[in-house]
JSON list of C-alpha atoms and ligand atoms in Angstrom, two decimals:
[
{"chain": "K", "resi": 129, "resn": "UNK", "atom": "CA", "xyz": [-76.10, 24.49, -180.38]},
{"chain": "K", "resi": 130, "resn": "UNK", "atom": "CA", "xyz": [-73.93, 24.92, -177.14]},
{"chain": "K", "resi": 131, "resn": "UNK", "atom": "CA", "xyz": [-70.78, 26.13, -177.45]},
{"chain": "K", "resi": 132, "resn": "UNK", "atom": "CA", "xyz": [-67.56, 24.40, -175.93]},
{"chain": "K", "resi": 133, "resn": "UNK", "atom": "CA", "xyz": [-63.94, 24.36, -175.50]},
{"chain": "K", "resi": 134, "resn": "UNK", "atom": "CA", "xyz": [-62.87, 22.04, -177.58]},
{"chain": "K", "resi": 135, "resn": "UNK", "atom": "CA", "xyz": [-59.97, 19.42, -175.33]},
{"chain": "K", "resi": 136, "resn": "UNK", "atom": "CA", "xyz": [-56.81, 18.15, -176.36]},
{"chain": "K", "resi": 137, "resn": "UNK", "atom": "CA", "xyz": [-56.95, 14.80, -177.11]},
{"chain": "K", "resi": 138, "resn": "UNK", "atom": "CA", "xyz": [-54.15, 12.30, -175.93]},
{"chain": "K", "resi": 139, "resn": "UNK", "atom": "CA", "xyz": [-51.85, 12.05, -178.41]},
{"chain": "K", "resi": 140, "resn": "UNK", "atom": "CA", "xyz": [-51.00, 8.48, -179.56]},
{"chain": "K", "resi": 141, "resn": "UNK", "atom": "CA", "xyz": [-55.17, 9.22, -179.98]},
{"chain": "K", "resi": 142, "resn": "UNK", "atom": "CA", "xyz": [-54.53, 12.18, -182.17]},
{"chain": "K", "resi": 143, "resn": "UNK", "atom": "CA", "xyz": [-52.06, 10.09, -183.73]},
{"chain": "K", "resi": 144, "resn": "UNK", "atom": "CA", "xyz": [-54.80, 7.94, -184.59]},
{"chain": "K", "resi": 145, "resn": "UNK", "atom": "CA", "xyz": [-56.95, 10.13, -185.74]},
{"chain": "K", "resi": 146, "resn": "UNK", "atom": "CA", "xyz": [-54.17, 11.83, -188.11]},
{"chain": "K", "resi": 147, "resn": "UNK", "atom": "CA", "xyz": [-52.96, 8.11, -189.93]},
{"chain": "K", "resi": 148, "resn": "UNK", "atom": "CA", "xyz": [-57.00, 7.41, -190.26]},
{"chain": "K", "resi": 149, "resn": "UNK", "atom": "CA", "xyz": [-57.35, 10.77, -191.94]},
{"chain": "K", "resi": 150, "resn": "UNK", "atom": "CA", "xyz": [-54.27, 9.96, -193.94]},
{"chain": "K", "resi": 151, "resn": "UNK", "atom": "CA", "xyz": [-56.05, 6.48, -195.81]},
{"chain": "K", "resi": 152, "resn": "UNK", "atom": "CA", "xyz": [-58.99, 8.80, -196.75]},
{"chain": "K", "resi": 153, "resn": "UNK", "atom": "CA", "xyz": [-56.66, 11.24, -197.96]},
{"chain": "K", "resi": 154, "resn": "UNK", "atom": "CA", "xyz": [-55.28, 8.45, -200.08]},
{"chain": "K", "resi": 155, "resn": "UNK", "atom": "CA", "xyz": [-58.48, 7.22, -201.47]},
{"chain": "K", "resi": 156, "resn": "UNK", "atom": "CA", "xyz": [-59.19, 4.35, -198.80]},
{"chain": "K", "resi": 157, "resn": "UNK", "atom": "CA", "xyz": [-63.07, 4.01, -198.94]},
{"chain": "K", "resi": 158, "resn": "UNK", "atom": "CA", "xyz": [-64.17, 6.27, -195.80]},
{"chain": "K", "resi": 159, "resn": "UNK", "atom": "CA", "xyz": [-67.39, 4.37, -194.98]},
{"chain": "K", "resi": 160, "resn": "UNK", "atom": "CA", "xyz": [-65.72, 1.45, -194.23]},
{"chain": "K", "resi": 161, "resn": "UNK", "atom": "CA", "xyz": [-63.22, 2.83, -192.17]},
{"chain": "K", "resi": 162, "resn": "UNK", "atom": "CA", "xyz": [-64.59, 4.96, -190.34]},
{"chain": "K", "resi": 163, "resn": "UNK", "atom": "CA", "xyz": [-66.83, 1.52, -189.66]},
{"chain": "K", "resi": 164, "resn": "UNK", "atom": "CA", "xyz": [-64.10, -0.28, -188.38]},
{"chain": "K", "resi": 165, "resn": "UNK", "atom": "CA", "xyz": [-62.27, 2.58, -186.35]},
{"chain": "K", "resi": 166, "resn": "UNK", "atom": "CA", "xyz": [-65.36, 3.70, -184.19]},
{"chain": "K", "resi": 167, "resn": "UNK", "atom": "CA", "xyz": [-65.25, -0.17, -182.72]},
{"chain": "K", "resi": 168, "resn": "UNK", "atom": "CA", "xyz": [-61.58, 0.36, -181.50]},
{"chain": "K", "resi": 169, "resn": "UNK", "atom": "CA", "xyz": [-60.98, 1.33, -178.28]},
{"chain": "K", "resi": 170, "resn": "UNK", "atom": "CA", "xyz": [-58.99, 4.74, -179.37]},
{"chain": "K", "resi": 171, "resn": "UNK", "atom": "CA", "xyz": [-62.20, 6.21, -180.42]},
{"chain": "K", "resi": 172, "resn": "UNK", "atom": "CA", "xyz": [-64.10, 5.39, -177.04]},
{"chain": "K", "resi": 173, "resn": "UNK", "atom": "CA", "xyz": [-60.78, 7.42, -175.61]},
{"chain": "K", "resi": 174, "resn": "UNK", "atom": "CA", "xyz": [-62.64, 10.15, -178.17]},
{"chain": "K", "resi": 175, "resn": "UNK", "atom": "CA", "xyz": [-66.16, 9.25, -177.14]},
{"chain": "K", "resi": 176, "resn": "UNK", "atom": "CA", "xyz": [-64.77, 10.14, -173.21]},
{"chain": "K", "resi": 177, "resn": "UNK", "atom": "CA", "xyz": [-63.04, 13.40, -174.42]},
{"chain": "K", "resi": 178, "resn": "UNK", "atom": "CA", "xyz": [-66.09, 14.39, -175.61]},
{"chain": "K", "resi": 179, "resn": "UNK", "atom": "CA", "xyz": [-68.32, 13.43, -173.04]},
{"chain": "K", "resi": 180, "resn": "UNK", "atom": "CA", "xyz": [-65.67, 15.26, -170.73]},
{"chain": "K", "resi": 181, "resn": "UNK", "atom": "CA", "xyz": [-66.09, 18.61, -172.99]},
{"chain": "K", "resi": 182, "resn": "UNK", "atom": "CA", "xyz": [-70.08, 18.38, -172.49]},
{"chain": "K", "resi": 183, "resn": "UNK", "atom": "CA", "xyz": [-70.16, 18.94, -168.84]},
{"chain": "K", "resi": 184, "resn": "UNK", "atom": "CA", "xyz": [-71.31, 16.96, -165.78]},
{"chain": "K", "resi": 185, "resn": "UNK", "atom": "CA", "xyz": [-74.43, 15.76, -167.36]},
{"chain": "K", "resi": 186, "resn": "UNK", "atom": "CA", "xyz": [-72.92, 14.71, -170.97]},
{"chain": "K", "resi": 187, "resn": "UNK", "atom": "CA", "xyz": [-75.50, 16.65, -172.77]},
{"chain": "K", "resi": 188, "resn": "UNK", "atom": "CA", "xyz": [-75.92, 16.67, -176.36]},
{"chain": "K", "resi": 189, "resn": "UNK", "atom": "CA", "xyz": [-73.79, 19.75, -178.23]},
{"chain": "K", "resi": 190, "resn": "UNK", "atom": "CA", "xyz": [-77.18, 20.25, -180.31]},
{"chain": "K", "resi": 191, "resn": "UNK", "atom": "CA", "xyz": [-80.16, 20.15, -178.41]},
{"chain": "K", "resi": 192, "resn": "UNK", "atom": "CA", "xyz": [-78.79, 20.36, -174.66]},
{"chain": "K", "resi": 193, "resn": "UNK", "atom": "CA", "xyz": [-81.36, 18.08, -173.49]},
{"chain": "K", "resi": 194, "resn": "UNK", "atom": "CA", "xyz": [-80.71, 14.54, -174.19]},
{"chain": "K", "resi": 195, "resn": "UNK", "atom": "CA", "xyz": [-77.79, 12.95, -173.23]},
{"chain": "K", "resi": 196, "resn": "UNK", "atom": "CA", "xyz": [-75.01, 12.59, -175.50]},
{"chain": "K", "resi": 197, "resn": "UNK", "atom": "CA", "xyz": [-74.57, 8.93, -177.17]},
{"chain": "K", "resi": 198, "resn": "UNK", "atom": "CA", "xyz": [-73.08, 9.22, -180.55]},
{"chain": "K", "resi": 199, "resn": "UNK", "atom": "CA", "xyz": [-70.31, 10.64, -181.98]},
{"chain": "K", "resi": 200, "resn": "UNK", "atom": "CA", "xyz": [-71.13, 12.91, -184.78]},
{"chain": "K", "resi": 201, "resn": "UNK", "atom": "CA", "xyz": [-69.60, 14.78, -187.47]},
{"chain": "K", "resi": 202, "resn": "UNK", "atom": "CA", "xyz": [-70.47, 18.50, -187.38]},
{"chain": "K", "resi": 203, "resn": "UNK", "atom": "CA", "xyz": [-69.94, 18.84, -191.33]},
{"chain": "K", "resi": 204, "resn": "UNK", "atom": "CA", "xyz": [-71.27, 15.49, -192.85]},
{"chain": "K", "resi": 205, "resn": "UNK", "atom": "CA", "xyz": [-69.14, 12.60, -193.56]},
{"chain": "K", "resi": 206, "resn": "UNK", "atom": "CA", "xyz": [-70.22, 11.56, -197.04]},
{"chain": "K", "resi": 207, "resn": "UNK", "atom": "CA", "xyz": [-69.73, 15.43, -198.11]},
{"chain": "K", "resi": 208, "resn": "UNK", "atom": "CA", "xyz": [-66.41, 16.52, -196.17]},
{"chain": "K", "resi": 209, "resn": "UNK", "atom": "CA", "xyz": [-64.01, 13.17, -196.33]},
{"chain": "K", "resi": 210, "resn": "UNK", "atom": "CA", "xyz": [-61.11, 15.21, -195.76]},
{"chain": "K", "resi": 211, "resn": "UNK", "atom": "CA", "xyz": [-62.78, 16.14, -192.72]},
{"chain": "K", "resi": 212, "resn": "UNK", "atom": "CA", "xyz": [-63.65, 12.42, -191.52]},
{"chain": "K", "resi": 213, "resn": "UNK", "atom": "CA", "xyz": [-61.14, 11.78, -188.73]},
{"chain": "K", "resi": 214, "resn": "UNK", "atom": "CA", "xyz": [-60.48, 15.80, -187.85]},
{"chain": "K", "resi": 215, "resn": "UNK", "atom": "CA", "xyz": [-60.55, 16.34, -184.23]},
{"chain": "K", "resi": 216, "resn": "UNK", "atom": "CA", "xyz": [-62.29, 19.63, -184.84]},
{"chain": "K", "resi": 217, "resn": "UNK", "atom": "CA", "xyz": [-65.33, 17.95, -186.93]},
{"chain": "K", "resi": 218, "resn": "UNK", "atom": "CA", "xyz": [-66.20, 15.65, -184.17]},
{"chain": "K", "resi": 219, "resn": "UNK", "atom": "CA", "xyz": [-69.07, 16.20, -181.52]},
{"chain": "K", "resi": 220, "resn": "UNK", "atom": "CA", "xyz": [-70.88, 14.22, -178.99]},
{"chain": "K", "resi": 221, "resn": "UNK", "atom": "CA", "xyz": [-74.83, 14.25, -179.63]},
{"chain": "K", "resi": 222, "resn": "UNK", "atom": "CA", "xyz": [-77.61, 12.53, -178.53]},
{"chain": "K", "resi": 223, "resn": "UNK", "atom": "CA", "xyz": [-79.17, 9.80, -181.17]},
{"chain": "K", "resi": 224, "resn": "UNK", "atom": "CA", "xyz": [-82.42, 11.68, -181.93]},
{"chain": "K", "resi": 225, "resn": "UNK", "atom": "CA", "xyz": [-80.30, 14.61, -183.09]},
{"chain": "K", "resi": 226, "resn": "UNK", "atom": "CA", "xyz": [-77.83, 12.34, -185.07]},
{"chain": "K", "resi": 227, "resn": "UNK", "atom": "CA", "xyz": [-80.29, 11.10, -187.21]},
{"chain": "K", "resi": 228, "resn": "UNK", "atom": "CA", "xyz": [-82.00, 14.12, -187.50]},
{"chain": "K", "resi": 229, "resn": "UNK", "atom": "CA", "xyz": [-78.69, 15.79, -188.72]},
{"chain": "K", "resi": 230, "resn": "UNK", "atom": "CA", "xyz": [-78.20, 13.07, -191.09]},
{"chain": "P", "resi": 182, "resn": "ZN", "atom": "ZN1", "xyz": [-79.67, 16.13, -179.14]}
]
């Protein structure tokens, strides 16, 4: 796993990120919205960041080799819900190592 330092994100994106957080917190059913916010155009603004924090080549922050695709939660979704939308639980990996990481 490479290490990185870890951007700010914009922050009406944080922003995001924090009300998002806020639903699970609440109960709100995570798997569907985390569904529906990873189509919105905020979360490519995280995608970029991320990409951005992987270096020229947009490697995967696993394996180093492929080229980073997903967005992926470092401690797993269905196990950490308070940790869904944290900026800190979110890396960029490639999709071999996303499923593998399930
Ligand atoms: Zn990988």
């Amino acid at each position: 796993m490479r290490r990185v330092r870890r951007l700010d994100l914009p922050g009406r994106v944080q922003g995001y990120l924090t009300r998002k957080q806020t639903e699970v917190d609440s109960g709100a059913d995570p798997g569907s919205i985390w569904e529906r916010a990873r189509r919105t155009k905020t979360m490519v603004t995280v995608f970029d960041v991320l990409v951005r924090m992987a270096g020229r080549r947009g490697r995967c922050m696993y394996c180093e080799d492929s080229r980073g695709t997903d967005i992926e939660h470092f401690r797993p979704k269905r196990a950490y819900r308070d940790l869904l939308f944290r900026w800190s639980n979110l890396l960029l990996v490639c999709t071999g190592c996303n499923r593998w990481y399930l």
